[in-house]
Coordinates of C-alpha atoms and ligand atoms in Angstrom, one line a residue:
M648 CA 0.0 0.0 0.0
F649 CA 1.3 3.5 -0.9
A650 CA 2.2 5.9 1.9
D651 CA 0.6 9.4 2.4
R652 CA 4.0 10.8 3.3
I653 CA 7.6 9.5 3.6
I654 CA 10.5 11.0 5.5
T655 CA 13.5 9.8 3.4
H656 CA 17.2 9.4 3.9
I657 CA 17.3 10.0 7.7
D658 CA 21.0 9.8 8.7
H659 CA 20.1 7.8 11.9
L660 CA 16.7 6.8 13.3
Y661 CA 16.6 5.9 17.1
T662 CA 13.9 4.0 18.9
T663 CA 13.6 1.4 21.5
E664 CA 12.3 -2.0 20.4
E665 CA 11.6 -3.2 23.9
T666 CA 8.6 -3.0 26.1
P667 CA 8.6 -0.6 29.0
P668 CA 9.1 -0.1 31.9
L669 CA 12.7 0.0 30.7
R670 CA 15.2 -0.4 33.5
K671 CA 19.0 -1.1 33.9
G672 CA 20.5 -2.4 30.6
A673 CA 17.2 -2.0 28.6
L674 CA 17.1 1.7 29.5
N675 CA 20.5 2.1 27.9
R676 CA 19.6 0.2 24.7
V677 CA 18.3 1.6 21.5
R678 CA 17.9 0.4 18.0
V679 CA 19.5 2.6 15.3
H680 CA 18.5 2.5 11.7
D681 CA 21.0 4.2 9.3
D682 CA 19.9 5.9 6.0
A683 CA 16.4 5.2 7.2
Y684 CA 12.9 6.1 6.0
I685 CA 9.6 6.3 7.9
A686 CA 6.3 6.2 6.0
F687 CA 3.0 7.4 7.3
K688 CA -0.6 6.4 6.3
D689 CA -3.8 7.7 7.8
G690 CA -1.8 9.4 10.6
L691 CA -0.1 6.2 11.7
I692 CA 3.4 4.8 11.1
H693 CA 3.0 2.6 8.1
Q694 CA 6.5 1.3 7.6
I695 CA 10.1 2.0 8.8
G696 CA 13.1 0.7 7.0
M697 CA 16.5 1.2 5.5
G698 CA 17.4 1.6 1.9
S699 CA 14.9 1.9 -0.9
H700 CA 11.4 3.2 -0.2
D701 CA 10.3 3.2 -3.9
H702 CA 7.6 0.6 -3.4
L703 CA 5.7 3.0 -1.1
I704 CA 5.5 5.9 -3.5
G705 CA 2.2 6.4 -5.2
E706 CA 0.7 9.3 -7.2
H707 CA -0.2 11.3 -4.0
T708 CA 2.7 10.4 -1.8
I709 CA 4.6 13.4 -0.4
L710 CA 8.3 13.0 0.2
H711 CA 10.1 14.8 3.0
D712 CA 13.9 15.1 3.0
G713 CA 15.4 13.7 6.1
R714 CA 19.1 14.2 5.1
H715 CA 21.5 15.7 7.7
S716 CA 19.1 14.8 10.5
I717 CA 18.4 12.2 13.1
A718 CA 14.8 11.0 13.9
V719 CA 13.5 10.2 17.3
P720 CA 10.0 9.4 18.6
G721 CA 8.0 12.5 19.5
L722 CA 9.2 13.7 22.9
I723 CA 6.8 13.2 25.9
D724 CA 6.9 15.7 28.8
S725 CA 5.0 13.6 31.4
H726 CA 4.7 16.2 34.2
T727 CA 3.7 19.9 33.6
H728 CA 1.6 22.5 35.3
L729 CA 0.7 23.9 31.9
V730 CA -2.4 26.0 32.7
H731 CA -1.9 28.9 35.2
G732 CA -2.4 32.6 35.4
G733 CA 0.4 35.1 35.6
T734 CA 4.1 34.8 36.4
R735 CA 6.2 35.0 39.6
E736 CA 9.4 36.8 38.7
D737 CA 8.8 38.9 41.9
E738 CA 10.1 35.9 43.8
Y739 CA 13.3 35.6 41.8
E740 CA 15.6 37.7 44.0
R741 CA 14.4 36.0 47.2
L742 CA 15.4 32.7 45.5
L743 CA 18.9 34.1 45.0
E744 CA 19.0 35.2 48.6
G745 CA 18.3 31.5 49.5
T746 CA 14.8 31.9 50.9
P747 CA 13.4 28.3 51.0
Y748 CA 10.6 27.4 48.7
L749 CA 8.4 26.1 51.5
D750 CA 8.9 29.4 53.5
I751 CA 7.5 31.4 50.6
L752 CA 4.6 29.0 50.4
A753 CA 4.0 29.2 54.2
E754 CA 3.9 33.0 54.0
G755 CA 1.1 32.8 51.5
G756 CA 3.2 33.3 48.4
G757 CA 4.4 30.7 46.0
I758 CA 1.6 28.5 44.7
H759 CA -0.9 30.8 46.6
G760 CA 0.2 33.8 44.4
T761 CA -0.5 31.8 41.3
V762 CA -3.8 30.6 42.7
E763 CA -5.0 34.2 43.0
K764 CA -4.0 35.0 39.5
T765 CA -5.5 31.8 38.1
R766 CA -8.8 32.5 39.9
K767 CA -8.9 36.0 38.4
A768 CA -7.9 35.0 34.9
S769 CA -10.6 34.5 32.3
F770 CA -11.0 31.1 30.5
E771 CA -9.8 32.8 27.3
A772 CA -6.7 34.3 28.9
L773 CA -5.7 31.0 30.4
L774 CA -6.3 29.3 27.0
Q775 CA -4.1 31.8 25.1
K776 CA -1.2 31.6 27.6
A777 CA -1.2 27.8 27.7
F778 CA -1.5 27.7 23.9
R779 CA 1.6 29.8 23.5
S780 CA 3.4 27.5 26.0
L781 CA 2.3 24.4 24.0
D782 CA 3.7 26.0 20.9
Q783 CA 7.1 26.5 22.6
M784 CA 7.1 22.9 23.8
M785 CA 6.3 21.7 20.3
L786 CA 9.0 23.8 18.8
H787 CA 11.4 21.9 21.1
G788 CA 10.1 18.5 19.8
V789 CA 7.4 17.7 22.4
T790 CA 4.4 16.0 20.9
T791 CA 2.6 14.7 24.1
I792 CA 2.4 16.2 27.6
E793 CA 0.7 15.6 30.9
G794 CA -1.0 18.7 32.3
K795 CA -2.3 19.3 35.8
S796 CA -4.9 21.5 37.4
G797 CA -4.0 22.7 40.9
Y798 CA -3.9 26.5 40.8
G799 CA -7.6 26.8 41.6
L800 CA -7.9 25.2 45.0
E801 CA -11.6 25.7 44.7
T802 CA -14.1 23.7 42.6
K803 CA -14.9 26.4 40.0
T804 CA -11.3 27.3 39.1
E805 CA -10.0 23.7 39.2
L806 CA -12.8 22.8 36.7
K807 CA -11.8 25.9 34.6
Q808 CA -8.3 24.7 34.3
L809 CA -9.4 21.2 33.3
H810 CA -11.8 22.7 30.7
V811 CA -9.0 24.8 29.3
M812 CA -7.0 21.6 28.7
K813 CA -10.0 19.9 27.1
R814 CA -10.3 22.9 24.7
L815 CA -6.6 22.8 24.0
N816 CA -6.9 19.1 23.0
E817 CA -9.4 20.2 20.4
R818 CA -7.3 23.0 19.1
H819 CA -3.6 22.2 19.5
P820 CA -1.8 19.2 17.9
V821 CA 0.2 18.4 21.0
K822 CA -1.9 16.0 23.0
I823 CA -2.5 16.6 26.7
V824 CA -3.1 13.8 29.2
V825 CA -5.0 15.6 31.9
T826 CA -4.4 15.1 35.7
A827 CA -6.6 16.6 38.4
M828 CA -4.5 18.1 41.2
G829 CA -6.9 19.9 43.6
A830 CA -4.5 18.7 46.3
H831 CA -1.6 20.9 45.1
A832 CA -1.6 23.1 48.3
V833 CA -4.1 23.8 51.1
P834 CA -6.0 27.0 50.3
K835 CA -5.5 29.8 52.8
D836 CA -9.1 30.6 53.4
I837 CA -10.5 27.2 54.4
D838 CA -9.9 24.5 57.0
R839 CA -7.8 21.6 55.7
K840 CA -10.2 18.8 56.6
T841 CA -13.1 20.5 54.8
Y842 CA -10.9 21.2 51.8
I843 CA -9.8 17.5 51.5
E844 CA -13.4 16.4 51.6
S845 CA -14.2 18.9 48.8
V846 CA -11.3 17.7 46.7
I847 CA -12.6 14.1 47.0
A848 CA -16.2 15.2 46.3
D849 CA -15.0 17.0 43.1
L850 CA -13.4 13.8 41.8
S851 CA -16.9 12.4 41.0
T852 CA -17.7 15.4 38.8
I853 CA -14.4 15.2 37.1
K854 CA -14.9 11.5 36.4
R855 CA -18.5 12.0 35.2
E856 CA -17.5 14.8 32.8
N857 CA -14.3 12.8 31.8
L858 CA -12.1 15.8 32.4
A859 CA -9.0 13.9 33.7
S860 CA -7.6 10.4 33.7
A861 CA -5.3 10.7 36.7
V862 CA -5.1 12.3 40.2
D863 CA -2.0 13.8 41.7
V864 CA -1.2 15.0 45.3
F865 CA 1.7 17.2 46.6
C866 CA 2.8 15.0 49.5
E867 CA 5.2 17.2 51.5
T868 CA 5.9 18.8 54.9
G869 CA 3.3 21.5 55.4
V870 CA 1.3 20.5 52.4
Y871 CA -0.4 17.0 52.4
S872 CA 0.8 14.3 54.8
I873 CA 1.2 10.7 53.9
T874 CA -2.1 9.8 55.6
E875 CA -4.0 12.6 53.8
T876 CA -2.4 11.8 50.4
K877 CA -3.3 8.1 50.8
R878 CA -6.9 9.0 51.6
I879 CA -7.3 11.2 48.5
L880 CA -5.6 8.7 46.2
L881 CA -7.6 5.7 47.4
A882 CA -10.8 7.7 46.8
A883 CA -9.4 8.5 43.3
Q884 CA -8.6 4.9 42.5
K885 CA -12.1 3.8 43.6
L886 CA -13.4 6.1 40.9
G887 CA -11.1 4.6 38.3
F888 CA -8.4 7.3 38.1
R889 CA -4.7 6.5 37.7
V890 CA -2.8 8.0 40.6
K891 CA 0.6 9.7 41.1
L892 CA 2.3 11.8 43.7
H893 CA 4.7 14.7 44.1
A894 CA 6.9 12.7 46.5
D895 CA 10.0 13.2 48.6
E896 CA 10.8 16.5 46.8
I897 CA 12.1 18.4 49.8
D898 CA 11.7 16.1 52.9
P899 CA 11.8 12.3 52.8
L900 CA 8.3 11.6 54.0
G901 CA 8.1 8.2 52.3
G902 CA 5.9 9.3 49.3
A903 CA 7.8 6.9 47.0
G904 CA 7.0 4.0 49.3
L905 CA 3.3 5.0 49.3
A906 CA 3.4 5.3 45.5
V907 CA 4.5 1.7 45.3
E908 CA 2.0 0.6 47.9
L909 CA -0.8 2.2 45.8
N910 CA 0.6 0.9 42.5
A911 CA 0.8 4.5 41.3
S912 CA 1.8 5.2 37.7
S913 CA 4.6 7.4 38.9
A914 CA 6.3 9.0 41.9
D915 CA 7.6 12.4 40.8
H916 CA 10.6 14.6 42.0
L917 CA 12.2 12.2 44.5
M918 CA 15.2 14.5 45.3
A919 CA 15.0 13.3 48.9
I920 CA 14.1 9.7 48.4
S921 CA 15.4 7.3 51.1
D922 CA 17.6 4.3 50.2
Q923 CA 14.9 2.0 51.4
D924 CA 12.4 3.5 49.0
I925 CA 14.8 3.2 46.1
M926 CA 14.9 -0.6 46.9
T927 CA 11.1 -0.6 47.1
M928 CA 10.7 1.2 43.8
S929 CA 13.1 -1.2 42.1
T930 CA 10.7 -4.1 42.7
S931 CA 7.7 -2.2 41.3
D932 CA 6.4 -0.9 37.9
T933 CA 5.9 2.6 39.4
I934 CA 8.0 5.0 37.4
A935 CA 10.4 7.4 39.1
N936 CA 9.6 10.6 37.2
L937 CA 12.6 12.9 37.7
L938 CA 12.5 16.6 37.2
P939 CA 16.1 18.0 37.0
G940 CA 14.9 21.5 35.8
T941 CA 13.4 22.1 39.2
S942 CA 16.6 21.2 41.0
F943 CA 18.5 23.5 38.7
Y944 CA 16.2 26.5 39.0
L945 CA 15.7 26.2 42.8
N946 CA 19.5 25.4 43.3
K947 CA 18.6 22.2 45.1
E948 CA 20.0 18.7 45.2
Y949 CA 19.3 16.5 42.2
A950 CA 17.5 13.2 42.5
P951 CA 19.9 10.2 42.9
A952 CA 19.2 9.0 39.4
R953 CA 22.3 6.9 38.9
K954 CA 21.7 5.0 42.1
M955 CA 18.1 4.4 41.2
I956 CA 18.8 3.2 37.7
D957 CA 21.7 1.0 38.8
Q958 CA 19.4 -0.6 41.3
G959 CA 16.7 -1.3 38.7
V960 CA 14.3 1.6 39.2
A961 CA 12.5 2.5 35.9
V962 CA 12.8 6.3 35.4
S963 CA 11.3 8.9 33.2
I964 CA 12.4 12.6 32.9
S965 CA 10.0 15.6 32.8
G966 CA 10.1 19.3 32.7
D967 CA 7.7 20.3 35.5
Y968 CA 6.9 23.5 33.6
N969 CA 5.3 25.8 36.2
P970 CA 5.6 29.5 37.2
G971 CA 7.3 28.9 40.5
S972 CA 9.9 26.1 40.5
C973 CA 10.6 25.5 36.8
P974 CA 9.5 28.4 34.5
T975 CA 10.8 27.0 31.1
E976 CA 9.2 25.2 28.2
N977 CA 12.6 24.2 26.8
F978 CA 12.4 20.4 27.0
Q979 CA 15.8 19.9 25.4
L980 CA 17.4 21.8 28.2
I981 CA 15.7 19.5 30.6
M982 CA 17.0 16.5 28.8
Q983 CA 20.5 18.0 28.8
L984 CA 20.3 18.6 32.5
A985 CA 19.1 15.0 33.0
S986 CA 22.3 13.9 31.2
N987 CA 24.8 16.3 32.7
K988 CA 23.5 16.5 36.3
L989 CA 21.8 13.2 36.8
K990 CA 24.6 11.4 34.9
M991 CA 22.3 9.6 32.5
T992 CA 23.6 8.6 29.1
P993 CA 22.0 10.1 26.0
T994 CA 20.3 6.8 25.3
E995 CA 18.9 6.5 28.8
V996 CA 17.5 10.0 28.6
L997 CA 15.9 9.3 25.2
N998 CA 14.2 6.2 26.5
A999 CA 13.1 8.1 29.7
V1000 CA 11.3 10.8 27.7
T1001 CA 9.7 8.4 25.2
A1002 CA 9.0 4.8 26.1
N1003 CA 9.0 5.1 29.9
A1004 CA 7.0 8.3 29.8
A1005 CA 4.5 6.8 27.5
Y1006 CA 4.3 3.8 29.8
H1007 CA 3.2 5.7 32.9
L1008 CA 0.8 7.8 31.0
N1009 CA -0.8 4.5 29.8
L1010 CA -0.1 5.5 26.1
F1011 CA 2.6 3.1 25.0
D1012 CA 0.3 1.3 22.6
K1013 CA 0.0 4.6 20.7
V1014 CA 3.2 6.7 21.2
G1015 CA 6.7 6.4 22.8
S1016 CA 8.5 4.4 20.2
L1017 CA 8.7 4.3 16.4
E1018 CA 6.7 1.2 15.5
V1019 CA 4.3 0.3 12.7
G1020 CA 0.7 1.1 13.8
K1021 CA 1.6 3.8 16.3
R1022 CA 0.7 7.5 15.8
G1023 CA 3.0 9.2 13.4
N1024 CA 4.8 11.4 16.0
V1025 CA 8.4 11.9 15.0
V1026 CA 11.0 14.6 15.6
L1027 CA 13.8 15.4 13.2
M1028 CA 16.8 17.1 14.7
R1029 CA 19.5 18.7 12.7
V1030 CA 22.4 16.9 14.4
P1031 CA 24.9 14.2 13.3
N1032 CA 24.0 11.8 16.1
L1033 CA 22.1 11.4 19.4
S1034 CA 25.1 12.4 21.7
Y1035 CA 25.4 15.7 19.9
V1036 CA 21.9 16.8 21.2
F1037 CA 23.4 16.6 24.7
Y1038 CA 26.8 18.0 23.9
H1039 CA 25.8 21.2 22.2
F1040 CA 23.5 22.3 25.0
G1041 CA 21.1 25.2 25.5
I1042 CA 19.9 25.6 22.0
N1043 CA 17.0 24.0 20.1
H1044 CA 18.1 21.2 17.7
T1045 CA 14.6 20.5 16.4
K1046 CA 14.2 20.9 12.7
D1047 CA 10.8 19.4 11.8
V1048 CA 8.1 17.9 14.0
F1049 CA 5.4 15.5 12.8
I1050 CA 2.2 14.7 14.8
D1051 CA -0.2 12.1 13.5
G1052 CA 1.8 11.9 10.3
L1053 CA 1.5 15.6 9.5
P1054 CA 4.2 18.3 9.8
T1055 CA 3.5 20.8 12.6
V1056 CA 6.9 22.4 12.6
I1057 CA 9.1 22.8 9.6
D1058 CA 12.5 24.4 9.9
Q1059 CA 11.5 25.6 13.4
R1060 CA 8.4 27.3 12.2
I1061 CA 4.9 26.3 13.2
I1062 CA 2.5 25.1 10.6
R1063 CA -1.1 25.9 11.5
R1064 CA -4.0 23.8 10.3
K1065 CA -7.7 24.7 9.9
N1066 CA -8.8 23.8 13.4
H1067 CA -5.7 25.3 15.1
E1068 CA -5.6 28.9 16.0
Ligands
NIG1317 O1 6.1 20.5 41.0 N1 6.0 20.9 44.0 C1 4.9 21.4 43.8 N2 4.4 22.0 42.7 C2 5.2 22.5 41.7 C3 5.6 23.9 41.9 C4 4.4 24.8 41.8 C5 4.6 26.2 42.0 O2 5.6 26.7 42.7 O3 3.8 27.0 41.4 C6 6.3 21.6 41.4 O4 7.5 21.9 41.5
FE1318 FE1 5.1 19.5 39.7

């Protein structure tokens, strides 16, 4: 059968051919096809090969030149706080002075400042701001993200954030897997017990309206305790949500261990994870989702990635894009930090932002590797090999991006389609 479109003569195409969760040796293995082609039909990957692709060319087939480029699966940023109102550069100099993140939060700043701005922002303003961020992510090669609510801390605004992501999924080619995070902080104006009950009550509405597929809780000193986190996540699981946690980011409360106990999709951050919880995670399929951009920006410790990987924990890497602890959409910088600071090899990082990320978002049957029948999500980077992406850091190597078999970025410029604004 003829292809709709073929990317031809790609110098090197990189993809895993194994089934995630990838850990230890498998995390550091990738299949490389040289002088490769990748053909799309009806939005899906139709064929991948080396050498001649002539048999796939019909009257209407469009050819796309892949020379001087490498191809990788569309990148997946599996932890973002995409939708929020306003910015927080007013906290920047306090950060330089060393004021702890949790102190700013306890004073009613931090997340609370963004909550105020998000409550005030109109649906349209939140939509436009998030749309521009998604564009930036896509320009850096991201084709799928996870996006959380959590800057409403009241039913109305939490639902507003979730509806913004629903609308973005209709308008923007980057797909958002939506997570409800009413338990991102405890609002200032309400007693915590009452608020936890209202977070749980809202989950039924969110499920009924199909506004999210997962639930996340910020399990941290002064935010939600292990007991409170467990209560919220058990209620979420009862309703059929996948669950995940912001765990052991600042204090080692044991959030990673709780994640394993609950069979959570991921435990995220983990800068302060205990040795015992590393062992526990290594025996589970819960992914350790590490966010090196947050350590970099807050000038904090990095998660002990090498120790985790060497002990058999399956890891993914994410950006944590948000206005307080990681205000950047540059996902390639995040990947470079993962390599340089977490001491992960280029291959490990690639698998961490493709196959393992897709696995914990429950999407590996559709994205996360270049395989026949999966969505045609591919990134071309104008580099000689995969290592070069990490070596020449701080710039955008993306040349072209394909989502569902169609170009969305060509030569670093966005291509808009009818239903996209
Ligand atoms: O993942 N840790 C909690 N939440 C975010 C930060 C949110 C904010 O500061 O606005 C994070 O780092
Ligand atoms: Fe986060």
